[in-house]
Tab-separated table of C-alpha atoms in Angstrom:
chain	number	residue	atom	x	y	z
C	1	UNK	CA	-22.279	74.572	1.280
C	2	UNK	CA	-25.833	74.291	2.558
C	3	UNK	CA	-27.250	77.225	4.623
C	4	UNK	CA	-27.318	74.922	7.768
C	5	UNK	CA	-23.615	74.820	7.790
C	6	UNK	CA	-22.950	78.535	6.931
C	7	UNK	CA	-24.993	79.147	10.008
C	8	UNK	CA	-23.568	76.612	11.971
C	9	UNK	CA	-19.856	77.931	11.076
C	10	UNK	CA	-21.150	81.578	11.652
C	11	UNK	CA	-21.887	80.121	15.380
C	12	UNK	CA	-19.009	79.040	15.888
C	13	UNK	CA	-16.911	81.777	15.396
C	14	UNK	CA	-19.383	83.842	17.509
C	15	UNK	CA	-18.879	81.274	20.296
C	16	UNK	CA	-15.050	81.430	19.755
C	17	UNK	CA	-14.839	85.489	20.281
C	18	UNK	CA	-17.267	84.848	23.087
C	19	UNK	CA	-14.824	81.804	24.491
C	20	UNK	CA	-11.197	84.191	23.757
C	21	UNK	CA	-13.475	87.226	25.760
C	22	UNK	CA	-14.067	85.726	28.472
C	23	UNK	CA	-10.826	83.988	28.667
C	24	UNK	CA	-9.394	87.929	28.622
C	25	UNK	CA	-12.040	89.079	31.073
C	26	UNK	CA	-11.259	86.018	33.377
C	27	UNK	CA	-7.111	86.447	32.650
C	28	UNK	CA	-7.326	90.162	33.681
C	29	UNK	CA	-10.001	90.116	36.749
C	30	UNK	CA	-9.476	86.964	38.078
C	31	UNK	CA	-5.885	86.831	38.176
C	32	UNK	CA	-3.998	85.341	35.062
C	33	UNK	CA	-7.081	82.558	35.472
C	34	UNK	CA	-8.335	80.929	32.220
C	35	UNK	CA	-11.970	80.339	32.724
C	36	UNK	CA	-12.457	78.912	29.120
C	37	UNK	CA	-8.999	77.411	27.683
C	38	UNK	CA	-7.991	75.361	30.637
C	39	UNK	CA	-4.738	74.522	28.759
C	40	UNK	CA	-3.509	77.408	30.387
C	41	UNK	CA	-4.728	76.371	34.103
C	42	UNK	CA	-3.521	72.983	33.188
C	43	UNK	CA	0.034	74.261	32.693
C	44	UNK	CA	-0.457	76.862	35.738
C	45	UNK	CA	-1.562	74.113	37.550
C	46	UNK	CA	1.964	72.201	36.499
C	47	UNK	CA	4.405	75.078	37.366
C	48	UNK	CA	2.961	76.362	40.944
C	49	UNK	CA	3.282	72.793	41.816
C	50	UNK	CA	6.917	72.225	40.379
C	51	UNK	CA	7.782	75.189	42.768
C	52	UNK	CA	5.770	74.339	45.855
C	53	UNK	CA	3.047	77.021	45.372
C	54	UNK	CA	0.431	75.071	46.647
C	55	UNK	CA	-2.456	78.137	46.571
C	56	UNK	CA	-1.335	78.976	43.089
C	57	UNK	CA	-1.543	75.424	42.596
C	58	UNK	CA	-5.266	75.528	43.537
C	59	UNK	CA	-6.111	78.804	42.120
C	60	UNK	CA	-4.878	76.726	38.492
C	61	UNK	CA	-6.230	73.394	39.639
C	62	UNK	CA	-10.417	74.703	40.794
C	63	UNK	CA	-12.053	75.384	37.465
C	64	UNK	CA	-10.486	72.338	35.787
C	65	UNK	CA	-12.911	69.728	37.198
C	66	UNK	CA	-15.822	72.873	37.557
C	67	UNK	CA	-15.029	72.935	33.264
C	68	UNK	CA	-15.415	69.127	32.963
C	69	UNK	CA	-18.722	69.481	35.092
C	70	UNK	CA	-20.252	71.782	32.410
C	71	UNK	CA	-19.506	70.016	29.749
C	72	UNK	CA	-21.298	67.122	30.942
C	73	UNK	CA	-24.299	69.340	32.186
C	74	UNK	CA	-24.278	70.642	28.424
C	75	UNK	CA	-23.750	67.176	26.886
C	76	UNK	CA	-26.726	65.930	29.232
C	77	UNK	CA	-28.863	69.076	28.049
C	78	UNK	CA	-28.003	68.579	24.286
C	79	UNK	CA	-28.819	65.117	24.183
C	80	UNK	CA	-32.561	65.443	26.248
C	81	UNK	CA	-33.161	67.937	23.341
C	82	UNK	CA	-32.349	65.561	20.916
C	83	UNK	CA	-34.464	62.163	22.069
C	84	UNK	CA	-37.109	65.057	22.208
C	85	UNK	CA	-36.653	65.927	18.955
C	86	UNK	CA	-35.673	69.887	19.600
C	87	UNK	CA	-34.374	70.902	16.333
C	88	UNK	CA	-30.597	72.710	17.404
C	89	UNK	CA	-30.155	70.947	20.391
C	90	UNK	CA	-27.510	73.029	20.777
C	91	UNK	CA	-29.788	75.967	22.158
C	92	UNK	CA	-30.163	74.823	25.829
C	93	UNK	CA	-26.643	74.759	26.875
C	94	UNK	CA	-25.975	77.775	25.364
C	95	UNK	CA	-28.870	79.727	27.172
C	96	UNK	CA	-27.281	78.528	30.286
C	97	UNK	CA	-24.089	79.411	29.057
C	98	UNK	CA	-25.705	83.390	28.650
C	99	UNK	CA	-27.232	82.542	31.995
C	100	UNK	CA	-24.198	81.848	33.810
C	101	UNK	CA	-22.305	84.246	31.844
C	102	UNK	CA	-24.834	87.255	33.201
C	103	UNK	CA	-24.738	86.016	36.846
C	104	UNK	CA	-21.087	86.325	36.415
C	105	UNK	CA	-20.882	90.161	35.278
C	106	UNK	CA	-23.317	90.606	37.797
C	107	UNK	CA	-21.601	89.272	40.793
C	108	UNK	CA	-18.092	89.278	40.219
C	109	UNK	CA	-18.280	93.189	40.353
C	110	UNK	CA	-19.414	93.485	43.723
C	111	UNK	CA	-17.335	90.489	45.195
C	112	UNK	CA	-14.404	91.032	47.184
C	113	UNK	CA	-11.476	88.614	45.654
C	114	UNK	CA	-8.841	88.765	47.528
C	115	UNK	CA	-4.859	88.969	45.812
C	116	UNK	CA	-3.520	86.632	43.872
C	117	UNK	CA	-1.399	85.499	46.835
C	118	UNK	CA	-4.163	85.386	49.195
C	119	UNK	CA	-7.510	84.751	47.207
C	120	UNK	CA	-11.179	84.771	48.903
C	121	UNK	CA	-13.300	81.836	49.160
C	122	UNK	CA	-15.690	83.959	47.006
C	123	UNK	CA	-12.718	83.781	44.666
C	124	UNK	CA	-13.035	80.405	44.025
C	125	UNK	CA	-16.562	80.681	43.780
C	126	UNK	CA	-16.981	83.624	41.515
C	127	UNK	CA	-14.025	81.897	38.804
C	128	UNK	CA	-16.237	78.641	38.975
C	129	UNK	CA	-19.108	80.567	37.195
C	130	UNK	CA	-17.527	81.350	33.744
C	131	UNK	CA	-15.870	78.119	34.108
C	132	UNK	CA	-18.654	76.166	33.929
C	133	UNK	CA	-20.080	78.680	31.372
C	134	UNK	CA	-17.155	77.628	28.675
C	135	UNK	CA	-17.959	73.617	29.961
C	136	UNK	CA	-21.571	74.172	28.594
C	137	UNK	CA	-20.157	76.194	25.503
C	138	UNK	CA	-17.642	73.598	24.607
C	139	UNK	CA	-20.695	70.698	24.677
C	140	UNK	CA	-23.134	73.127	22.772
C	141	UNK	CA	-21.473	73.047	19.142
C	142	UNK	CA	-19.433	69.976	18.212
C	143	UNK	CA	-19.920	69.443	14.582
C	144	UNK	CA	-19.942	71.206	11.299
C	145	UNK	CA	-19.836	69.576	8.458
C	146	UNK	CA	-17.087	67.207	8.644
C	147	UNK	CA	-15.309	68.943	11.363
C	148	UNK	CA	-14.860	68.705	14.966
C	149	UNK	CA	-15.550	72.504	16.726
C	150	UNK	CA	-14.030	73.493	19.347
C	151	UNK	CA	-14.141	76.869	20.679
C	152	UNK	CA	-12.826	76.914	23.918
C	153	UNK	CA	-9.163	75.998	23.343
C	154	UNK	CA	-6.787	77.603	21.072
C	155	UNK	CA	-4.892	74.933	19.624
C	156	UNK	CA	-8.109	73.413	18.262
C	157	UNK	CA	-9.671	76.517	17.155
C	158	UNK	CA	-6.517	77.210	14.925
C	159	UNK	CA	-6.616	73.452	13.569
C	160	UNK	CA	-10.461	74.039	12.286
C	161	UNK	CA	-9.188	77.216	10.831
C	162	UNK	CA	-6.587	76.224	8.926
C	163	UNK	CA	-8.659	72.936	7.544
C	164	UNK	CA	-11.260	75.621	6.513
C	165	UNK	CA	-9.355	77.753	5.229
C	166	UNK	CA	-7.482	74.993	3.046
C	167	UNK	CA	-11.630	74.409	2.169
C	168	UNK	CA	-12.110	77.649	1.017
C	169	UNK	CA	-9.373	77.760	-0.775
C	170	UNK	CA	-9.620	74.709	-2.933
C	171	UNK	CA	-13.474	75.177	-3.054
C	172	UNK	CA	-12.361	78.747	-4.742
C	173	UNK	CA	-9.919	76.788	-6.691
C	174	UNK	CA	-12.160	74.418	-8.609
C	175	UNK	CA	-14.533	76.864	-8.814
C	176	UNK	CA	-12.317	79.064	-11.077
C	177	UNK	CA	-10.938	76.171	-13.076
C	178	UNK	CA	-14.024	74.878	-14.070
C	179	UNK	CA	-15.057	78.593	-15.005
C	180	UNK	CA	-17.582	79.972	-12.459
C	181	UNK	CA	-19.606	76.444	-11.681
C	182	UNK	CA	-19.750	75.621	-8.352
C	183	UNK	CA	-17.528	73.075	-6.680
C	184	UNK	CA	-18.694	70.020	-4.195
C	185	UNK	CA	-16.939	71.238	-1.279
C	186	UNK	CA	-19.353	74.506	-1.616
């Protein structure tokens, strides 16, 4: 395994506890609100309107398209590094991601939100932020090695481990049956 990819798959677990935080933050502070695995708001989104909660509805619905709008901003960023040759073009997105991410634990704080039942228009506002954040984050890293990355939704995040941890283990594998030599998939 070159050192490009170690650091690449260091990264990614870095942006994964970063993603599941602020998932937790959002969850807990913005009322059971996923700001980065929108699975969850997708599925909120689903039930409130199966029983005619049209606010919780919203509340589920708002950062959905606010995600999708940062992943293109990050996708657009990423690729204007890359036709100007910025080696990691992976860097810009994710210093807007920190950028967002600060203005977030700097004004949600001091922001009055409402109650689940009866949310502020600052609500909306304020759960936009880390929304778009984990948009950005989820267009920053999509490759390493030979595997998709995705670090802002679960059920992907599991898949990548378990296909590198399958690597790891067979790499370990060969590596003991042909008596301490290194293996290809290292």
């Amino acid at each position: 395994m070159t050192p490009a990819i170690r650091q690449r798959r260091r990264l990614a677990v870095l942006l994964g506890a970063v993603a599941g935080g602020v998932d937790a933050i959002g969850y807990v502070t913005l009322f059971r609100l996923f700001t980065a695995h929108t699975t969850g708001n997708t599925d909120g989104f689903a039930v409130a309107l199966a029983h005619g909660a049209d606010l919780e509805a919203l509340r589920h619905f708002a950062p959905i398209p606010v995600f999708v709008v940062g992943v293109l901003c990050g996708g657009i960023v990423a690729r204007i590094s890359a036709r100007r040759g910025v080696r990691g073009n992976q860097i810009g997105p994710l210093l807007l991601e920190a950028i967002a991410l600060a203005a977030y634990w700097a004004v949600a704080p001091a922001v009055q939100l409402g109650t689940p039942d009866a949310p502020t228009g600052a609500y909306f506002a304020v759960a936009a932020i880390p929304a778009f954040a984990m948009g950005l984050q989820a267009a920053a890293l999509r490759r390493i090695s030979d595997h998709s990355i995705r670090t802002t939704f679960i059920t992907g995040m599991l898949c990548v481990l378990g296909e590198q941890g399958l690597e790891w283990w067979l790499a370990r594998r060969d590596r003991l049956w042909s008596g301490g030599q290194p293996s290809a998939r290292e």
